[in-house]
Coordinates of C-alpha atoms in Angstrom, one line a residue:
X87 CA -57.4 36.4 71.5
X88 CA -60.4 37.6 73.4
X89 CA -61.9 41.0 73.2
X90 CA -59.4 42.4 75.8
X91 CA -56.4 41.2 73.6
X92 CA -55.3 38.3 75.8
X93 CA -53.7 35.5 74.0
X94 CA -55.8 32.3 74.4
X95 CA -54.0 30.1 72.0
X96 CA -51.0 30.3 69.5
X97 CA -49.5 27.8 67.2
X98 CA -45.8 27.2 66.9
X99 CA -45.2 29.6 64.0
X100 CA -47.0 32.4 65.9
X101 CA -45.0 31.9 69.1
X102 CA -41.8 31.9 67.1
X103 CA -42.8 35.1 65.3
X104 CA -44.0 37.1 68.3
X105 CA -42.2 35.2 71.2
X106 CA -45.2 35.1 73.5
X107 CA -47.2 32.5 75.5
X108 CA -50.9 31.9 76.4
X109 CA -52.2 34.6 78.8
X110 CA -50.0 37.4 77.6
X111 CA -51.7 40.7 76.7
X112 CA -51.4 41.8 73.1
X113 CA -50.3 45.3 73.9
X114 CA -47.5 44.1 76.1
X115 CA -45.9 42.0 73.3
X116 CA -43.7 43.0 70.4
X117 CA -46.7 43.1 68.2
X118 CA -46.8 45.8 65.5
X119 CA -49.3 48.5 65.9
X120 CA -51.1 47.7 62.6
X121 CA -52.2 44.3 64.1
X122 CA -53.2 45.8 67.5
X123 CA -55.4 48.4 65.7
X124 CA -56.8 45.7 63.5
X125 CA -57.9 43.6 66.5
X126 CA -59.6 46.6 68.1
X127 CA -61.4 47.5 64.9
X128 CA -62.5 43.8 64.7
X129 CA -64.1 44.0 68.1
X130 CA -65.9 47.3 67.3
X131 CA -67.2 45.7 64.0
X132 CA -68.9 42.8 65.9
X133 CA -72.6 42.6 65.8
X134 CA -73.4 42.5 62.1
X135 CA -71.2 45.3 60.9
X136 CA -69.8 45.0 57.3
X137 CA -66.6 43.0 57.0
X138 CA -63.4 45.0 57.1
X139 CA -60.7 44.6 54.5
X140 CA -57.8 42.4 55.5
X141 CA -55.1 44.5 57.2
X142 CA -51.5 44.0 56.3
X143 CA -48.1 45.3 57.5
X144 CA -44.5 44.5 58.4
X145 CA -43.3 42.1 61.1
X146 CA -39.5 41.8 61.5
X147 CA -38.9 43.1 57.9
X148 CA -41.4 40.6 56.5
X149 CA -44.9 41.5 55.2
X150 CA -48.0 39.7 56.4
X151 CA -51.7 39.9 55.7
X152 CA -54.1 39.1 58.6
X153 CA -57.4 37.4 58.2
X154 CA -59.8 37.2 61.2
X155 CA -62.2 34.3 62.1
X156 CA -64.7 35.0 64.9
X157 CA -64.8 32.0 67.2
X158 CA -67.5 32.0 69.8
X159 CA -68.6 35.5 70.9
X160 CA -65.7 37.9 71.2
X161 CA -62.9 35.5 70.5
X162 CA -61.0 36.1 67.3
X163 CA -58.5 33.8 65.5
X164 CA -56.0 35.7 63.4
X165 CA -54.5 33.9 60.5
X166 CA -51.3 35.6 59.2
X167 CA -50.2 34.9 55.7
X168 CA -46.8 36.1 54.6
X169 CA -47.0 38.1 51.3
X170 CA -43.5 39.5 51.2
X171 CA -42.7 38.1 47.7
X172 CA -46.1 39.2 46.4
X173 CA -45.6 42.8 47.6
X174 CA -42.1 42.8 46.1
X175 CA -43.5 41.5 42.8
X176 CA -46.2 44.1 42.8
X177 CA -43.7 46.9 43.6
X178 CA -41.5 45.6 40.8
X179 CA -44.4 45.6 38.4
X180 CA -45.4 49.1 39.3
X181 CA -41.8 50.2 38.8
X182 CA -41.6 48.6 35.4
X183 CA -44.9 50.2 34.4
X184 CA -43.6 53.6 35.5
X185 CA -40.4 53.1 33.6
X186 CA -42.2 51.9 30.5
X187 CA -44.4 54.9 30.7
X188 CA -41.4 57.1 31.2
X189 CA -39.5 55.5 28.3
X190 CA -42.6 56.2 26.1
X191 CA -42.6 59.8 27.3
X192 CA -38.9 60.1 26.7
X193 CA -39.1 58.7 23.2
X194 CA -42.0 61.1 22.3
X195 CA -40.0 64.1 23.6
X196 CA -36.8 63.1 21.9
X197 CA -38.3 62.3 18.5
X198 CA -40.3 65.5 18.5
X199 CA -37.4 67.5 17.1
X200 CA -34.9 66.9 14.4
X201 CA -32.6 69.7 15.5
X202 CA -29.4 68.2 17.0
X203 CA -28.9 70.9 19.6
X204 CA -32.5 70.8 20.8
X205 CA -32.5 67.0 20.9
X206 CA -29.2 67.0 22.9
X207 CA -30.7 69.5 25.3
X208 CA -33.8 67.4 25.9
X209 CA -31.7 64.3 26.4
X210 CA -29.6 66.0 29.1
X211 CA -32.5 67.5 30.8
X212 CA -34.6 64.3 31.0
X213 CA -31.5 62.3 32.1
X214 CA -30.9 64.7 35.0
X215 CA -34.6 64.7 36.0
X216 CA -35.2 61.0 35.9
X217 CA -31.9 59.1 36.2
X218 CA -29.5 61.1 38.3
X219 CA -28.7 64.4 39.9
X220 CA -26.7 65.7 37.0
X221 CA -26.0 64.6 33.4
X222 CA -23.3 65.4 30.9
X223 CA -23.4 64.5 27.2
X224 CA -20.2 64.3 25.2
X225 CA -20.9 64.5 21.5
X226 CA -18.7 63.2 18.6
X227 CA -15.6 65.2 18.1
X228 CA -15.4 68.1 15.7
X229 CA -11.8 68.1 14.9
X230 CA -10.0 68.4 18.2
X231 CA -13.0 69.8 20.0
X232 CA -16.0 68.0 21.6
X233 CA -19.5 69.4 22.1
X234 CA -20.5 69.2 25.8
X235 CA -24.0 69.6 27.2
X236 CA -24.6 69.9 31.0
X237 CA -27.8 69.6 33.0
X238 CA -28.7 69.2 36.6
X239 CA -31.9 69.1 38.6
X240 CA -33.3 72.6 39.0
X241 CA -30.5 74.2 36.9
X242 CA -30.3 75.4 33.3
X243 CA -29.0 73.3 30.4
X244 CA -25.7 74.7 29.0
X245 CA -23.8 73.8 25.9
X246 CA -20.2 74.5 24.9
X247 CA -17.3 73.3 22.7
X248 CA -14.1 72.4 24.4
X249 CA -10.8 70.6 23.9
X250 CA -10.8 67.6 26.2
X251 CA -8.9 64.4 26.7
X252 CA -11.5 61.5 26.7
X253 CA -8.9 59.2 28.4
X254 CA -9.3 61.2 31.6
X255 CA -12.7 59.5 32.2
X256 CA -12.5 55.7 32.3
X257 CA -14.5 54.1 29.5
X258 CA -15.3 57.4 27.7
X259 CA -12.9 56.9 24.8
X260 CA -14.2 53.4 24.2
X261 CA -17.9 54.6 24.4
X262 CA -17.2 57.4 21.9
X263 CA -16.1 54.8 19.5
X264 CA -19.3 52.9 19.9
X265 CA -18.3 50.2 22.4
X266 CA -18.5 48.6 24.9
X267 CA -22.3 48.1 24.5
X268 CA -22.8 48.3 28.3
X269 CA -22.2 51.1 30.7
X270 CA -19.1 51.4 32.8
X271 CA -20.5 51.1 36.4
X272 CA -17.7 51.5 38.9
X273 CA -15.9 54.8 38.3
X274 CA -14.2 56.4 41.2
X275 CA -15.5 60.0 41.7
X276 CA -11.9 61.0 42.3
X277 CA -11.2 60.1 38.6
X278 CA -13.7 62.6 37.2
X279 CA -12.1 65.7 35.8
X280 CA -13.5 69.2 36.3
X281 CA -14.9 69.4 32.7
X282 CA -17.1 66.4 33.3
X283 CA -18.9 68.1 36.1
X284 CA -21.8 70.5 35.3
X285 CA -21.0 74.1 36.4
X286 CA -22.6 74.9 39.8
X287 CA -22.9 71.2 40.8
X288 CA -22.7 71.2 44.6
X289 CA -21.6 68.5 46.9
X290 CA -19.2 65.6 46.5
X291 CA -19.8 63.1 43.7
X292 CA -20.8 59.7 45.1
X293 CA -21.6 57.6 42.0
X294 CA -20.9 57.8 38.3
X295 CA -22.2 55.9 35.2
X296 CA -20.8 56.2 31.7
X297 CA -22.9 54.8 28.9
X298 CA -22.6 55.1 25.1
X299 CA -25.5 56.6 23.1
X300 CA -25.7 54.1 20.2
X301 CA -26.7 55.5 16.9
X302 CA -27.4 54.1 13.4
X303 CA -24.1 52.5 12.7
X304 CA -22.1 55.3 14.3
X305 CA -22.0 56.4 17.9
X306 CA -24.1 59.4 18.7
X307 CA -22.1 60.4 21.8
X308 CA -21.8 59.4 25.4
X309 CA -24.0 60.0 28.5
X310 CA -22.3 60.6 31.9
X311 CA -24.7 60.3 34.9
X312 CA -23.6 61.7 38.3
X313 CA -25.2 61.3 41.8
X314 CA -24.3 63.3 44.8
X315 CA -22.7 61.7 47.8
X316 CA -25.9 62.0 49.9
X317 CA -27.8 59.7 47.4
X318 CA -27.6 56.0 47.1
X319 CA -25.5 54.4 44.4
X320 CA -26.9 53.2 41.1
X321 CA -28.5 49.8 41.4
X322 CA -28.4 47.0 38.7
X323 CA -32.0 47.8 37.7
X324 CA -31.2 51.5 37.4
X325 CA -28.2 50.7 35.3
X326 CA -30.3 48.7 32.9
X327 CA -32.9 51.5 32.7
X328 CA -30.1 54.0 32.0
X329 CA -29.0 51.7 29.1
X330 CA -32.6 51.6 27.7
X331 CA -32.8 55.4 28.0
X332 CA -29.4 55.8 26.2
X333 CA -30.6 53.5 23.4
X334 CA -33.6 55.7 22.7
X335 CA -31.6 58.9 23.1
X336 CA -28.9 57.6 20.8
X337 CA -31.4 56.7 18.1
X338 CA -33.1 60.1 18.3
X339 CA -29.7 62.0 18.3
X340 CA -28.5 59.9 15.4
X341 CA -31.7 60.6 13.4
X342 CA -31.4 64.3 14.1
X343 CA -27.7 64.4 13.1
X344 CA -28.5 62.4 9.9
X345 CA -31.3 64.8 9.0
X346 CA -29.0 67.7 9.6
X347 CA -26.3 66.3 7.4
X348 CA -28.8 65.5 4.6
X349 CA -30.4 68.9 4.9
X350 CA -26.9 70.5 4.6
X351 CA -26.1 68.3 1.6
X352 CA -29.5 69.1 0.0
X353 CA -28.9 72.8 0.5
X354 CA -25.5 72.6 -1.3
X355 CA -26.9 70.6 -4.2
X356 CA -30.0 72.7 -4.4
X357 CA -28.0 75.9 -5.0
X358 CA -27.1 74.5 -8.5
X359 CA -30.7 73.4 -9.2
X360 CA -32.6 76.5 -8.2
X361 CA -33.3 79.1 -10.8
X362 CA -30.8 82.0 -10.6
X363 CA -31.6 85.5 -9.4
X364 CA -31.6 87.7 -12.6
X365 CA -30.8 91.4 -13.0
X366 CA -29.8 93.8 -15.7
X367 CA -26.8 92.6 -17.8
X368 CA -25.0 94.8 -20.3
X369 CA -27.9 97.2 -20.4
X370 CA -30.6 94.5 -21.0
X371 CA -33.3 93.6 -18.4
X372 CA -33.7 90.0 -17.4
X373 CA -36.4 88.8 -15.0
X374 CA -37.4 85.2 -14.2
X375 CA -40.2 83.7 -12.1
X376 CA -40.6 80.0 -11.2
X377 CA -43.1 77.9 -9.3
X378 CA -42.7 74.2 -8.9
X379 CA -45.6 71.8 -9.5
X380 CA -45.7 70.8 -5.8
X381 CA -45.6 73.6 -3.3
X382 CA -43.5 71.6 -0.9
X383 CA -40.8 71.2 -3.6
X384 CA -38.4 73.9 -4.7
X385 CA -37.2 72.5 -8.0
X386 CA -38.7 70.7 -10.9
X387 CA -38.5 70.3 -14.7
X388 CA -38.7 73.9 -15.8
X389 CA -35.7 76.1 -15.7
X390 CA -34.0 79.3 -17.1
X391 CA -30.5 80.6 -17.2
X392 CA -28.7 83.7 -18.3
X393 CA -25.0 83.7 -19.2
X394 CA -23.6 87.2 -19.6
X395 CA -21.2 87.9 -22.5
X396 CA -17.6 88.7 -21.6
X397 CA -18.1 92.3 -22.8
X398 CA -21.1 94.5 -23.4
X399 CA -20.4 94.2 -27.1
X400 CA -20.7 90.4 -26.9
X401 CA -24.0 88.5 -26.9
X402 CA -25.5 87.3 -23.7
X403 CA -26.8 83.7 -23.9
X404 CA -30.1 82.9 -22.3
X405 CA -32.2 79.7 -22.2
X406 CA -35.6 78.6 -20.9
X407 CA -36.5 74.9 -20.9
X408 CA -39.1 72.4 -19.9
X409 CA -38.1 68.8 -19.1
X410 CA -40.7 66.1 -19.5
X411 CA -42.1 65.2 -16.0
X412 CA -41.8 67.0 -12.7
X413 CA -40.3 66.6 -9.3
X414 CA -36.8 65.6 -8.3
X415 CA -36.2 63.2 -11.3
X416 CA -37.0 66.0 -13.8
X417 CA -34.9 68.3 -11.7
X418 CA -31.9 66.0 -12.0
X419 CA -32.1 66.1 -15.8
X420 CA -32.6 69.8 -15.6
X421 CA -29.3 70.1 -13.8
X422 CA -27.6 68.0 -16.4
X423 CA -28.9 70.1 -19.3
X424 CA -27.9 73.3 -17.6
X425 CA -24.4 71.9 -17.0
X426 CA -24.0 70.9 -20.6
X427 CA -25.2 74.2 -21.9
X428 CA -22.8 76.0 -19.6
X429 CA -20.0 73.9 -21.1
X430 CA -21.1 74.8 -24.6
X431 CA -21.1 78.5 -24.0
X432 CA -18.0 79.0 -26.3
X433 CA -20.2 77.7 -29.1
X434 CA -23.3 79.7 -28.2
X435 CA -23.1 81.8 -31.3
X436 CA -24.3 78.8 -33.3
X437 CA -27.7 77.7 -31.8
X438 CA -28.0 74.7 -34.1
X439 CA -24.6 73.3 -33.1
X440 CA -25.5 73.8 -29.4
X441 CA -28.8 71.9 -29.8
X442 CA -27.1 69.1 -31.7
X443 CA -24.4 68.6 -29.1
X444 CA -27.0 68.8 -26.3
X445 CA -29.2 66.3 -28.1
X446 CA -26.3 63.8 -28.4
X447 CA -25.4 64.2 -24.7
X448 CA -29.0 63.4 -23.7
X449 CA -29.3 60.4 -26.0
X450 CA -26.2 58.8 -24.5
X451 CA -27.4 59.4 -20.8
X452 CA -29.4 56.9 -18.8
X453 CA -32.4 59.4 -18.7
X454 CA -35.4 58.4 -20.8
X455 CA -36.7 61.9 -20.8
X456 CA -36.8 64.7 -23.4
X457 CA -36.9 68.5 -23.2
X458 CA -38.0 71.5 -25.1
X459 CA -36.0 74.7 -25.1
X460 CA -35.8 78.3 -26.3
X461 CA -32.3 79.6 -26.9
X462 CA -31.8 83.4 -27.0
X463 CA -28.7 85.5 -27.8
X464 CA -29.1 89.2 -26.9
X465 CA -27.0 92.3 -27.5
X466 CA -27.8 95.9 -27.0
X467 CA -27.0 98.4 -29.7
X468 CA -27.9 102.1 -29.8
X469 CA -30.6 101.6 -27.1
X470 CA -32.2 98.7 -28.9
X471 CA -31.9 95.0 -28.0
X472 CA -31.2 92.7 -30.9
X473 CA -32.3 89.1 -30.3
X474 CA -31.6 85.7 -32.0
X475 CA -34.2 83.2 -30.9
X476 CA -34.2 79.4 -31.6
X477 CA -36.9 77.0 -30.5
X478 CA -36.3 73.3 -29.9
X479 CA -39.9 72.0 -29.7
X480 CA -40.9 74.8 -27.4
X481 CA -43.8 77.3 -27.5
X482 CA -42.9 80.5 -29.4
X483 CA -41.9 83.6 -27.5
X484 CA -44.2 86.5 -27.3
X485 CA -43.0 90.1 -27.9
X486 CA -44.9 93.0 -26.2
X487 CA -44.5 96.2 -28.3
X488 CA -45.0 99.7 -27.0
X489 CA -48.2 100.0 -28.9
X490 CA -49.7 97.1 -26.9
X491 CA -49.5 94.7 -29.8
X492 CA -48.3 91.2 -28.9
X493 CA -46.3 89.5 -31.6
X494 CA -45.3 85.8 -31.9
X495 CA -41.6 85.1 -32.7
X496 CA -41.9 82.6 -35.5
X497 CA -39.1 80.3 -34.5
X498 CA -39.5 76.5 -34.6
X499 CA -37.6 73.3 -34.1
X500 CA -37.6 69.7 -32.7
X501 CA -37.3 68.8 -29.1
X502 CA -34.0 67.4 -27.7
X503 CA -33.3 64.0 -26.2
X504 CA -35.8 62.0 -28.4
X505 CA -34.5 61.9 -32.0
X506 CA -31.1 61.2 -33.4
X507 CA -31.0 64.6 -35.1
X508 CA -32.7 67.9 -34.4
X509 CA -33.4 70.7 -36.7
X510 CA -34.4 74.2 -35.8
X511 CA -35.2 77.6 -37.3
X512 CA -33.5 80.7 -35.8
X513 CA -35.2 84.1 -36.2
X514 CA -34.1 87.6 -35.3
X515 CA -36.0 90.4 -33.6
X516 CA -35.3 93.9 -32.3
X517 CA -36.8 95.4 -29.1
X518 CA -37.2 99.1 -29.0
X519 CA -36.8 100.8 -25.5
X520 CA -39.7 99.7 -23.3
X521 CA -40.4 96.5 -25.2
X522 CA -40.1 93.0 -23.8
X523 CA -39.8 89.5 -25.1
X524 CA -41.5 86.9 -22.9
X525 CA -40.5 83.2 -22.8
X526 CA -42.7 80.8 -20.8
X527 CA -43.4 77.1 -20.3
X528 CA -46.7 75.3 -20.8
X529 CA -47.4 75.3 -17.1
X530 CA -48.7 78.9 -17.7
X531 CA -51.0 78.3 -20.6
X532 CA -52.1 74.9 -19.3
X533 CA -53.0 76.1 -15.8
X534 CA -56.4 74.5 -15.3
X535 CA -58.9 76.4 -13.3
X536 CA -61.2 79.4 -13.8
X537 CA -64.9 79.5 -12.9
X538 CA -65.5 75.9 -13.9
X539 CA -62.2 74.6 -12.4
X540 CA -61.4 72.7 -15.6
X541 CA -60.6 75.4 -18.2
X542 CA -57.0 76.1 -19.4
X543 CA -55.6 79.6 -18.9
X544 CA -54.7 79.4 -22.6
X545 CA -52.5 81.4 -25.0
X546 CA -55.3 83.8 -26.0
X547 CA -55.9 84.8 -22.4
X548 CA -52.1 85.2 -21.9
X549 CA -52.0 87.5 -25.0
X550 CA -54.8 89.7 -23.7
X551 CA -53.0 90.0 -20.4
X552 CA -49.7 91.0 -22.1
X553 CA -51.5 93.7 -24.2
X554 CA -52.1 95.5 -20.9
X555 CA -48.4 95.2 -20.0
X556 CA -47.1 97.5 -22.7
X557 CA -44.2 99.6 -21.4
X558 CA -43.9 97.7 -18.1
X559 CA -40.5 96.6 -16.9
X560 CA -39.5 93.0 -17.6
X561 CA -39.7 92.1 -13.9
X562 CA -43.2 93.4 -13.6
X563 CA -44.4 91.5 -16.7
X564 CA -42.9 88.2 -15.4
X565 CA -44.5 88.7 -12.0
X566 CA -47.9 89.6 -13.5
X567 CA -48.0 86.5 -15.7
X568 CA -47.2 84.2 -12.8
X569 CA -49.8 86.0 -10.6
X570 CA -52.6 85.7 -13.2
X571 CA -51.8 82.0 -13.9
X572 CA -51.8 81.2 -10.1
X573 CA -55.1 83.1 -9.6
X574 CA -56.6 81.2 -12.5
X575 CA -55.8 77.7 -11.1
X576 CA -56.7 78.5 -7.5
X577 CA -55.9 75.5 -5.4
X578 CA -55.9 73.1 -8.2
X579 CA -53.0 70.9 -9.3
X580 CA -50.6 72.3 -11.9
X581 CA -47.4 71.7 -13.7
X582 CA -44.1 73.6 -13.2
X583 CA -44.5 77.2 -14.3
X584 CA -41.5 79.3 -15.5
X585 CA -41.3 82.7 -17.2
X586 CA -38.3 84.6 -18.5
X587 CA -38.7 88.2 -19.6
X588 CA -36.0 90.0 -21.7
X589 CA -36.6 93.7 -21.9
X590 CA -35.0 96.8 -23.5
X591 CA -35.0 99.4 -20.8
X592 CA -35.8 103.0 -21.5
X593 CA -32.5 104.7 -22.0
X594 CA -32.1 107.2 -19.1
X595 CA -33.3 108.1 -15.7
X596 CA -36.6 109.9 -15.1
X597 CA -36.4 113.7 -15.3
X598 CA -38.8 116.6 -15.4
X599 CA -39.1 118.5 -18.7
X600 CA -41.6 121.4 -18.9
X601 CA -43.5 120.1 -15.9
X602 CA -44.0 116.6 -17.5
X603 CA -42.3 113.4 -16.8
X604 CA -39.9 112.1 -19.4
X605 CA -36.7 110.0 -19.8
X606 CA -33.3 110.9 -21.1
X607 CA -32.6 109.3 -24.4

């Protein structure tokens, strides 16, 4: 072409593409505007101006890139190269990159929560925003009811439980069972029941996909995607992407559901492993405090229990123990010991017999651990508390008298679970009203900390603290001992710590006598 846009020469391919002859004017031909404008800019750029980028555009639904060659003055030869396949490949690459980024975003959002309801809500919301106009998630059945989650673009996510018939949606019953592994593509919108359409969804349904949400060995539910009639139908590539989305969503939902089930199971089992809540029993105060070795754990190797007597005149059986080790393994043996002692309650009047039977049970178990115990039988008589105390390799209990004196209960014995036979010595003691007997584990005295960070709290420091607790209720004493030991160790590592205080309460309620506080006797 010359500067005026008159065709000077054209090869056969150019004539076939534009249907023109030599002498025709460019603007009079069926030449796309992008090429006309490129020729004008090329003329304006003559005379040493910087080279322009190669223009490109569509010609009869095909994509071309034009490269100019200046031939003698104002004449320009345009070489057109078809790049239709290249542009389609680039577009496909951009689409795949976008989808890969979206999948990464989806995975991050779905795995950020282990709450089943929250994870289901996020799945429905992202499916509606990125895959379709609306989404419905059908969860695994709970009896005869199914959890349903609805979402649509611009609308809220709603969840409900309903009795539905999966057979009313083609492919839904099979997908809920975990197969087929591919979505059901062609579903007539007329076959979609009302419950499978989000509330408030406007316009006729034009396209539907049903795809399973594969979990870890069990189906996590089914995803139903809906598009309005005004939108195009799902393509093969979109169907594949929906399957990839469903795979990630199914894995996240399955993980959340598994976590929920394990948390529920752990909670049920934990109820029998956690120390009990103690209170006054048959006129005797019982108070316990416990702190596991690791703050993120709730159970460990220390424990205490109180088993009330059938009647106030009967002895109440209490025990505090320390299993070798810490953590869940120690807690498992703790649970066994507590169960065995509970079974031996009819024999609790004979501490030596109880220890012998418990020792035999531990020696025949698969555990290679031992334990130390303090057994206590307590009964209240005439305002006083009569105690029988037996040690099985445990530290001796400390008795806080009203005078502030701290006495050591001189019981002794061998630990259980290590030797074929255990021997022990039982002693008796009497608590006057206001006095308390404290049982504790070595986590208290061996709390390492203090000013240097490496000094034990120690028994002498414990005794001095108890001297200041004369007349305090059992609960206050147990709490104070735990507080002092925790302050001593600071942020340092420690063993399990348990305290059990048994107190003789003062006999009556507070009353005023001659202007002074006193108690009824």
